[in-house]
Tab-separated table of C-alpha atoms in Angstrom:
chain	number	residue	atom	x	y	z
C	202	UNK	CA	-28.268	-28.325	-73.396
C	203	UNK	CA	-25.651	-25.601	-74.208
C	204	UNK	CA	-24.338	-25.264	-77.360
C	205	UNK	CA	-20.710	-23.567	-78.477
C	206	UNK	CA	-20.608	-22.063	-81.672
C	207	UNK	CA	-19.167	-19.138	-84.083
C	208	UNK	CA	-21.087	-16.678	-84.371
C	209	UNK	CA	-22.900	-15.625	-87.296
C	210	UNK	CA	-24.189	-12.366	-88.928
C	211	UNK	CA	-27.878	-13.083	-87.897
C	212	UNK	CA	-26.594	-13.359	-84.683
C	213	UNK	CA	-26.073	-9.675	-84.632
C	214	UNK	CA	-29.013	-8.640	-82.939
C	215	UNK	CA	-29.337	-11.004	-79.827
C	216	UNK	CA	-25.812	-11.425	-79.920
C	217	UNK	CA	-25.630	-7.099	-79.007
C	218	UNK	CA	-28.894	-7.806	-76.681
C	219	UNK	CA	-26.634	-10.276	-74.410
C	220	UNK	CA	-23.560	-7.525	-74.126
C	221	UNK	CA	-25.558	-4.679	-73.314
C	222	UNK	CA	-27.208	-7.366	-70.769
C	223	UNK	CA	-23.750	-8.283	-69.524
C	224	UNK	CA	-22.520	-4.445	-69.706
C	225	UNK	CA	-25.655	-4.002	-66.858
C	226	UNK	CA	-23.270	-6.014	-64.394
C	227	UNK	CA	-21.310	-3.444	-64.076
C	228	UNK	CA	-18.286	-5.124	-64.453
C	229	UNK	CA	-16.882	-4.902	-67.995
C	230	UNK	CA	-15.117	-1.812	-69.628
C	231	UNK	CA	-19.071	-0.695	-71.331
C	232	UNK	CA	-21.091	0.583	-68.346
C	233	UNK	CA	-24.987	0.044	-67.916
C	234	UNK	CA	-26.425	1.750	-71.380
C	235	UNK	CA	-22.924	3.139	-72.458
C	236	UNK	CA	-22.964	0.698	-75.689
C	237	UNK	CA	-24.074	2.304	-78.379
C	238	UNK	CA	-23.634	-0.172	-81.036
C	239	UNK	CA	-26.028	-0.619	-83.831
C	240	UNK	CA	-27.606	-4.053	-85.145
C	241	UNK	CA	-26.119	-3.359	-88.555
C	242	UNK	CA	-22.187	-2.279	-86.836
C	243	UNK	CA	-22.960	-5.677	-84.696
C	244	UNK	CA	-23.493	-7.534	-87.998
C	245	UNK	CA	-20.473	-5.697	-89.916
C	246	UNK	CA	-17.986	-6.669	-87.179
C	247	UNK	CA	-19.138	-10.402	-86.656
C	248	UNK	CA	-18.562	-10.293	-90.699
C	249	UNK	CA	-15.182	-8.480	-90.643
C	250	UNK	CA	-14.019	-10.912	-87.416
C	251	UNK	CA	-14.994	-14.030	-89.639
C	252	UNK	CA	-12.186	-12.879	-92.578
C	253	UNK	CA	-9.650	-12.663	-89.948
C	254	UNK	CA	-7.537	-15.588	-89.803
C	255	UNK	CA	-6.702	-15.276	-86.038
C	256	UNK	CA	-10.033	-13.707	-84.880
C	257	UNK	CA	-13.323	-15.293	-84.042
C	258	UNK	CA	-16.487	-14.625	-81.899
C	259	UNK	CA	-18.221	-17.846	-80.208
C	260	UNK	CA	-21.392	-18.128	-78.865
C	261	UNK	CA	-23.293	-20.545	-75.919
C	262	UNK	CA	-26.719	-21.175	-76.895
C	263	UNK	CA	-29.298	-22.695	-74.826
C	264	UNK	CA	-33.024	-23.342	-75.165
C	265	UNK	CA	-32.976	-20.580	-78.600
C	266	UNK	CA	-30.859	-17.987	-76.493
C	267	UNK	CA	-27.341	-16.925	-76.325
C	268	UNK	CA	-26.034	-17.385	-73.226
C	269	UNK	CA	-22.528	-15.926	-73.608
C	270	UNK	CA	-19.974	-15.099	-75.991
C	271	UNK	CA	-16.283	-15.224	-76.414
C	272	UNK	CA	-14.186	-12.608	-78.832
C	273	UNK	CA	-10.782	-14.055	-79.807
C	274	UNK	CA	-8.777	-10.563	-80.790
C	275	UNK	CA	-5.551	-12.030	-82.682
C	276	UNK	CA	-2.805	-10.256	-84.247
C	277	UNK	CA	-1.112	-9.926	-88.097
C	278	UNK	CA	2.138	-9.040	-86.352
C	279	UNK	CA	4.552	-11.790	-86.676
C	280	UNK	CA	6.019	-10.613	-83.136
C	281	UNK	CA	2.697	-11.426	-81.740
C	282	UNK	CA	0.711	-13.432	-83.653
C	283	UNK	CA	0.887	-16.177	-81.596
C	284	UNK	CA	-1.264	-14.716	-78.955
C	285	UNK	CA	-5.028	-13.355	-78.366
C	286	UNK	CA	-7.124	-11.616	-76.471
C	287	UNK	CA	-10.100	-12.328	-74.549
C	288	UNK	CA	-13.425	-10.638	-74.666
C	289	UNK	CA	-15.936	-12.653	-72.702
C	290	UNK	CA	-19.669	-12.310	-71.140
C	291	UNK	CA	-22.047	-14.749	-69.907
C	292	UNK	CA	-25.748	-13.397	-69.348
C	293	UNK	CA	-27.126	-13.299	-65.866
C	294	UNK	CA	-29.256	-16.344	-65.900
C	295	UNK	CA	-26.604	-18.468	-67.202
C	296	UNK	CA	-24.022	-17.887	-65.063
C	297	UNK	CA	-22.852	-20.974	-63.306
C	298	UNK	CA	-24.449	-23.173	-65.322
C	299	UNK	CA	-21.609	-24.063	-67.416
C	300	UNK	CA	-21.090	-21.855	-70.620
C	301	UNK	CA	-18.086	-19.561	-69.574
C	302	UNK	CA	-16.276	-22.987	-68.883
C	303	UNK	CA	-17.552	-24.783	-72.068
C	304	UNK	CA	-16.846	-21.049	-73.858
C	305	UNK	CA	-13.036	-21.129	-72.475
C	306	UNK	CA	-12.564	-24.823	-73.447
C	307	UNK	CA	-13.541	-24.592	-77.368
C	308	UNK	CA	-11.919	-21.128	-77.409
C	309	UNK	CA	-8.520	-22.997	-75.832
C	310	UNK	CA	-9.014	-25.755	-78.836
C	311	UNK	CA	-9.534	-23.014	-81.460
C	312	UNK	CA	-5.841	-21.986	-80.485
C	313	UNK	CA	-4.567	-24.896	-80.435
C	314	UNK	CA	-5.391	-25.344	-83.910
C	315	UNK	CA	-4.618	-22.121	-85.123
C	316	UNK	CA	-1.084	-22.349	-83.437
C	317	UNK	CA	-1.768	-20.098	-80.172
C	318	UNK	CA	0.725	-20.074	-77.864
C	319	UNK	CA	-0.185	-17.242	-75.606
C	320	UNK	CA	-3.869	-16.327	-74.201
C	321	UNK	CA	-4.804	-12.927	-72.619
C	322	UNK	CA	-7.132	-11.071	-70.739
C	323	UNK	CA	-8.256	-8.398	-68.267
C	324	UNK	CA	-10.793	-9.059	-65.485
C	325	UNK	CA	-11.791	-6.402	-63.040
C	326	UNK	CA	-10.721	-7.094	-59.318
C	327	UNK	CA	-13.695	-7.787	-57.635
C	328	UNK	CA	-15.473	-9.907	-60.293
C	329	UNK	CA	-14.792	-12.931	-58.096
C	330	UNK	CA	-16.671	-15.139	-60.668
C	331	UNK	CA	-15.221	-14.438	-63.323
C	332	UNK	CA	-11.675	-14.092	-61.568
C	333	UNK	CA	-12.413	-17.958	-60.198
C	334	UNK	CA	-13.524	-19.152	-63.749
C	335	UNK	CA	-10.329	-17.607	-65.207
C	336	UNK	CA	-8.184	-19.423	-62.328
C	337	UNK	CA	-10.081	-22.810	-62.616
C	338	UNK	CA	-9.192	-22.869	-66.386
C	339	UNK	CA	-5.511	-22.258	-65.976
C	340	UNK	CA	-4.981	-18.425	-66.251
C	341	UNK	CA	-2.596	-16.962	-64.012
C	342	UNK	CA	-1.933	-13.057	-62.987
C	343	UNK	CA	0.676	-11.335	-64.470
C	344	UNK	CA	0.038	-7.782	-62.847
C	345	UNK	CA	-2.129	-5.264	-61.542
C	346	UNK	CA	-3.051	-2.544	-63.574
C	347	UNK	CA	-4.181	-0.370	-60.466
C	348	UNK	CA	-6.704	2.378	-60.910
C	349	UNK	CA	-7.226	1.027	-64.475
C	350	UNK	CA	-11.407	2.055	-64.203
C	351	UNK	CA	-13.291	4.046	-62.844
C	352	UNK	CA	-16.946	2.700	-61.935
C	353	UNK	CA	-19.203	4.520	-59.669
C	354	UNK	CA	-17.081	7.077	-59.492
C	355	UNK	CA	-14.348	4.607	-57.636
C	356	UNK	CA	-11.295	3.453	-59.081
C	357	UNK	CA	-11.087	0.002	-59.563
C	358	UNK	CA	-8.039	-2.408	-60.532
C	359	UNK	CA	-8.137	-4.992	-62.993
C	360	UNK	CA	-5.956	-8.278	-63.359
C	361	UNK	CA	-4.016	-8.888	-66.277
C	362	UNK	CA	-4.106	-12.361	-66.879
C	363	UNK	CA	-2.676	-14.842	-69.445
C	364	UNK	CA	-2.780	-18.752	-70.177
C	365	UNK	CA	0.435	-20.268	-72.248
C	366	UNK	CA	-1.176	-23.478	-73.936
């Protein structure tokens, strides 16, 4: 059974476990070992996310382990406060199972309670997972930012994508 939740301090550790894991894909802005994030700077951020009002970090857990994770990035600007952006990773064995979509719906109820109009995020061309995940849950394109990476010494695009609720 998966499980969505905030995330916690203790999480820290498994919590930066699962990202490097997901950073091994190849196909988020960290490449494979790039993320050099300590257990304590995990812990310190999941803290300093909790005290912001429009911010939060959510967690799948299954069986003990964290599956994925979801960062809500909002904004103290009243032009934009009404928006957020979308930081998510589900681990390898998980995928498919369920969390990204149960992830994307508590994260979507989240902002409807905290008066989120506007939902954003960048996926990388080719991650045809993620891009169909994204696209079953409502997001639509809004551009192309083209040559936005470069992985394996290619350039890739990315998507912009965004989700009025």
């Amino acid at each position: 059974m998966m499980n969505i939740r905030k995330a916690v301090p203790d999480d820290a550790e498994r919590l930066l476990q699962l990202m490097n894991e997901v950073d091994d894909s190849n196909l988020m802005l960290y490449g494979p070992g790039e993320r050099k994030t300590s257990t304590e700077q995990m812990q310190l951020r999941i803290e300093a996310m909790n005290k912001v009002e429009l911010s939060e970090i959510l967690v799948a857990e299954s069986g003990g382990k964290l599956a994925g994770y979801l960062m809500m990035i909002g904004n103290q600007q009243a032009r934009i406060k009404h928006s957020i952006y979308l930081v998510v990773g589900v681990g390898s064995r998980f995928r498919g199972k369920g969390a990204g979509t149960m992830l994307l719906e508590a994260m979507e109820h989240w902002a409807r309670q905290h008066h989120i109009h506007r939902i954003e995020l960048t996926v990388i061309a080719h991650n045809e997972t993620a891009f169909s995940l994204y696209k079953k849950m409502g997001f639509q394109v809004e551009g192309t930012k083209n040559d936005s990476l470069t992985i394996d010494g290619q350039y890739v695009d990315e998507y912009y994508m965004s989700k009025l609720i």
